[in-house]
mmCIF file of C-alpha atoms and ligand atoms in Angstrom:
data_model
loop_
_atom_site.group_PDB
_atom_site.id
_atom_site.type_symbol
_atom_site.label_atom_id
_atom_site.label_comp_id
_atom_site.label_asym_id
_atom_site.label_seq_id
_atom_site.Cartn_x
_atom_site.Cartn_y
_atom_site.Cartn_z
ATOM 1 C CA MET A 84 13.274 47.152 52.993
ATOM 2 C CA SER A 85 10.994 44.441 51.855
ATOM 3 C CA LEU A 86 8.807 44.841 48.578
ATOM 4 C CA LYS A 87 5.651 43.085 50.216
ATOM 5 C CA GLU A 88 3.793 45.691 49.889
ATOM 6 C CA TYR A 89 5.063 45.965 46.088
ATOM 7 C CA ARG A 90 3.890 42.159 45.405
ATOM 8 C CA ALA A 91 0.626 41.939 47.456
ATOM 9 C CA LYS A 92 -0.959 44.998 45.121
ATOM 10 C CA ARG A 93 0.263 43.274 41.869
ATOM 11 C CA ARG A 94 -0.827 40.236 39.899
ATOM 12 C CA PHE A 95 2.478 39.266 37.875
ATOM 13 C CA THR A 96 0.748 37.294 35.454
ATOM 14 C CA ARG A 97 -1.257 40.463 34.050
ATOM 15 C CA THR A 98 1.358 43.194 34.520
ATOM 16 C CA ARG A 99 4.760 43.249 32.879
ATOM 17 C CA GLU A 100 6.493 44.801 36.037
ATOM 18 C CA PRO A 101 9.354 43.062 37.855
ATOM 19 C CA SER A 102 8.582 41.716 40.377
ATOM 20 C CA VAL A 103 11.823 41.108 41.844
ATOM 21 C CA SER A 104 15.053 43.343 42.590
ATOM 22 C CA MET A 105 17.572 42.618 39.394
ATOM 23 C CA GLU A 106 21.149 42.427 40.220
ATOM 24 C CA LYS A 107 23.411 44.940 39.908
ATOM 25 C CA LYS A 108 27.046 45.620 39.384
ATOM 26 C CA PRO A 109 28.979 47.358 42.579
ATOM 27 C CA GLU A 110 30.487 49.712 40.569
ATOM 28 C CA ASP A 111 27.238 51.297 39.303
ATOM 29 C CA GLY A 112 26.361 54.644 41.156
ATOM 30 C CA LEU A 113 22.866 54.655 42.963
ATOM 31 C CA VAL A 114 19.940 54.148 40.703
ATOM 32 C CA TYR A 115 17.866 57.873 39.838
ATOM 33 C CA VAL A 116 14.623 57.730 37.896
ATOM 34 C CA ILE A 117 11.100 60.138 37.320
ATOM 35 C CA GLN A 118 8.429 57.714 34.718
ATOM 36 C CA LYS A 119 5.532 59.698 33.874
ATOM 37 C CA HIS A 120 2.840 57.995 35.126
ATOM 38 C CA ARG A 121 -0.603 58.686 33.186
ATOM 39 C CA ALA A 122 -2.976 56.903 35.639
ATOM 40 C CA SER A 123 -6.495 57.724 37.237
ATOM 41 C CA HIS A 124 -4.403 60.460 37.885
ATOM 42 C CA LEU A 125 -1.197 62.025 35.686
ATOM 43 C CA HIS A 126 1.975 61.882 38.161
ATOM 44 C CA PHE A 127 6.044 61.657 38.378
ATOM 45 C CA ASP A 128 7.472 58.842 40.360
ATOM 46 C CA LEU A 129 11.059 59.731 41.501
ATOM 47 C CA ARG A 130 12.439 56.855 42.927
ATOM 48 C CA LEU A 131 15.835 56.585 44.387
ATOM 49 C CA GLU A 132 18.111 53.216 45.159
ATOM 50 C CA GLU A 133 18.370 52.708 48.725
ATOM 51 C CA ALA A 134 19.529 48.965 49.783
ATOM 52 C CA GLY A 135 18.694 47.188 47.165
ATOM 53 C CA VAL A 136 15.495 48.599 45.803
ATOM 54 C CA LEU A 137 13.713 51.878 44.949
ATOM 55 C CA LYS A 138 12.368 53.998 47.398
ATOM 56 C CA SER A 139 9.471 55.600 45.627
ATOM 57 C CA TRP A 140 7.235 59.019 46.266
ATOM 58 C CA ALA A 141 4.615 59.635 43.663
ATOM 59 C CA ILE A 142 4.248 63.705 42.816
ATOM 60 C CA PRO A 143 0.953 65.204 41.318
ATOM 61 C CA LYS A 144 2.671 68.044 39.106
ATOM 62 C CA VAL A 145 6.083 68.378 36.701
ATOM 63 C CA PRO A 146 9.696 67.977 39.021
ATOM 64 C CA PRO A 147 11.571 71.607 39.383
ATOM 65 C CA ASN A 148 14.946 71.571 38.370
ATOM 66 C CA THR A 149 14.066 75.485 40.145
ATOM 67 C CA PRO A 150 15.135 76.558 43.182
ATOM 68 C CA GLY A 151 11.987 78.161 44.809
ATOM 69 C CA ILE A 152 9.289 75.671 43.747
ATOM 70 C CA ARG A 153 8.506 72.912 46.133
ATOM 71 C CA ARG A 154 6.225 69.697 45.319
ATOM 72 C CA LEU A 155 4.221 67.263 47.214
ATOM 73 C CA ALA A 156 5.510 63.738 47.338
ATOM 74 C CA VAL A 157 3.482 61.265 48.109
ATOM 75 C CA ARG A 158 5.723 58.089 49.599
ATOM 76 C CA THR A 159 4.257 55.194 47.678
ATOM 77 C CA GLU A 160 5.616 51.416 48.340
ATOM 78 C CA ASP A 161 9.336 50.328 47.488
ATOM 79 C CA HIS A 162 9.742 49.070 43.737
ATOM 80 C CA PRO A 163 12.257 46.323 42.940
ATOM 81 C CA LEU A 164 15.876 47.401 41.526
ATOM 82 C CA GLY A 165 15.216 47.390 37.524
ATOM 83 C CA TYR A 166 11.676 48.845 37.352
ATOM 84 C CA GLU A 167 13.797 51.793 36.402
ATOM 85 C CA ARG A 168 14.032 50.452 33.124
ATOM 86 C CA PHE A 169 10.083 49.253 33.001
ATOM 87 C CA GLU A 170 7.969 51.260 30.623
ATOM 88 C CA GLY A 171 4.940 50.690 29.021
ATOM 89 C CA THR A 172 1.295 49.758 29.572
ATOM 90 C CA ILE A 173 -0.143 48.166 32.931
ATOM 91 C CA PRO A 174 -2.953 46.712 32.119
ATOM 92 C CA LYS A 175 -7.015 47.876 33.091
ATOM 93 C CA GLY A 176 -8.378 46.135 36.326
ATOM 94 C CA GLU A 177 -4.693 45.974 37.330
ATOM 95 C CA TYR A 178 -3.194 48.370 40.503
ATOM 96 C CA GLY A 179 -1.929 52.009 38.349
ATOM 97 C CA ALA A 180 -3.373 50.947 35.131
ATOM 98 C CA GLY A 181 -2.203 52.962 32.842
ATOM 99 C CA THR A 182 0.924 54.292 30.649
ATOM 100 C CA VAL A 183 4.561 54.351 32.252
ATOM 101 C CA GLU A 184 7.293 56.085 30.468
ATOM 102 C CA ILE A 185 10.585 57.192 31.789
ATOM 103 C CA TRP A 186 10.459 61.030 31.781
ATOM 104 C CA ASP A 187 14.351 61.434 33.776
ATOM 105 C CA ARG A 188 16.844 58.622 34.372
ATOM 106 C CA GLY A 189 20.667 58.685 35.979
ATOM 107 C CA GLU A 190 22.308 58.767 38.942
ATOM 108 C CA TYR A 191 22.305 60.178 42.448
ATOM 109 C CA ARG A 192 24.303 60.544 45.839
ATOM 110 C CA LEU A 193 23.677 60.865 49.114
ATOM 111 C CA LEU A 194 24.643 63.589 50.811
ATOM 112 C CA GLU A 195 22.269 64.364 54.185
ATOM 113 C CA SER A 196 20.046 60.882 55.397
ATOM 114 C CA GLY A 197 17.460 60.387 57.960
ATOM 115 C CA PRO A 198 13.993 59.488 58.818
ATOM 116 C CA ASP A 199 11.851 63.173 57.904
ATOM 117 C CA ARG A 200 14.877 64.289 55.228
ATOM 118 C CA MET A 201 17.071 63.570 52.470
ATOM 119 C CA THR A 202 19.318 65.808 50.431
ATOM 120 C CA VAL A 203 20.314 63.967 47.463
ATOM 121 C CA GLU A 204 22.522 65.293 43.998
ATOM 122 C CA ILE A 205 21.186 63.776 41.369
ATOM 123 C CA SER A 206 22.574 63.665 37.560
ATOM 124 C CA GLY A 207 19.776 63.031 34.975
ATOM 125 C CA ARG A 208 19.272 64.791 32.460
ATOM 126 C CA ARG A 209 15.899 66.930 33.349
ATOM 127 C CA LEU A 210 17.575 67.525 37.156
ATOM 128 C CA ASN A 211 20.986 68.299 37.635
ATOM 129 C CA GLY A 212 21.807 69.338 40.832
ATOM 130 C CA ARG A 213 21.422 69.216 44.699
ATOM 131 C CA PHE A 214 17.568 68.436 45.967
ATOM 132 C CA ALA A 215 15.862 67.881 49.165
ATOM 133 C CA LEU A 216 13.170 65.585 49.908
ATOM 134 C CA ILE A 217 11.547 66.749 53.718
ATOM 135 C CA ARG A 218 8.974 65.197 55.281
ATOM 136 C CA ILE A 219 5.946 66.876 56.843
ATOM 137 C CA LYS A 220 3.007 66.181 58.966
ATOM 138 C CA ALA A 221 -0.306 66.425 56.467
ATOM 139 C CA ARG A 222 -3.968 66.086 57.265
ATOM 140 C CA GLU A 223 -4.708 63.981 54.439
ATOM 141 C CA GLY A 224 -1.569 61.341 53.677
ATOM 142 C CA GLY A 225 -0.220 61.523 57.606
ATOM 143 C CA ASP A 226 3.135 61.113 57.678
ATOM 144 C CA LYS A 227 3.419 59.881 54.134
ATOM 145 C CA THR A 228 3.347 63.351 52.619
ATOM 146 C CA TRP A 229 6.779 64.849 51.826
ATOM 147 C CA LEU A 230 8.113 67.882 50.127
ATOM 148 C CA PHE A 231 10.673 67.597 47.292
ATOM 149 C CA PHE A 232 12.972 70.575 45.857
ATOM 150 C CA LYS A 233 15.825 71.604 44.618
ATOM 151 C CA LEU A 234 18.379 73.651 46.151
ATOM 152 C CA ARG A 235 19.895 76.697 45.779
ATOM 153 C CA GLU A 236 24.039 76.244 44.852
ATOM 154 C CA PRO A 237 25.552 76.988 47.943
ATOM 155 C CA ALA A 238 27.639 80.512 47.828
ATOM 156 C CA VAL A 239 30.707 80.551 46.210
ATOM 157 C CA ALA A 240 32.951 81.472 49.233
ATOM 158 C CA ASP A 241 34.144 84.703 50.193
ATOM 159 C CA ARG A 242 37.440 85.671 48.811
ATOM 160 C CA ASN A 243 39.799 86.856 51.009
ATOM 161 C CA ASP A 244 41.573 89.804 49.886
ATOM 162 C CA ASN A 245 43.508 90.839 52.874
HETATM 163 MN MN1 MN B 387 2.618 55.550 39.897
#
């Protein structure tokens, strides 16, 4: 994965957002963060570490910690590692102008991964448990449109009373 698109959209002389991925201790878990971004439209940016960058999705509504609520999640450009610590104001006239605050942060475990589906176990302060990201074909947004939702806990295995 590359940060080409991320860098092309930003002028690092104007914004305090990081331009490169930061080094990370290998023993630390995979980064999970959701940033509340008050830009032209309020949205929540979900970011999951993968291969040295943060895979990113913009979610227009509050991410749910309850099964049964599905949220649209629009895939956006990869962000550099270290962006999970970014909070502050992106100046007027710059890409994503507005304020960014960390809404939830922690770690995640990858349970399943494919081009159209990811299952993760999130350990955050607000979101906890197993979540799925499923890519859907949408008329608007094309193949960048995904659904993000919490999975029901697996049923407790039946006790064998025989
Ligand atoms: Mn955003």
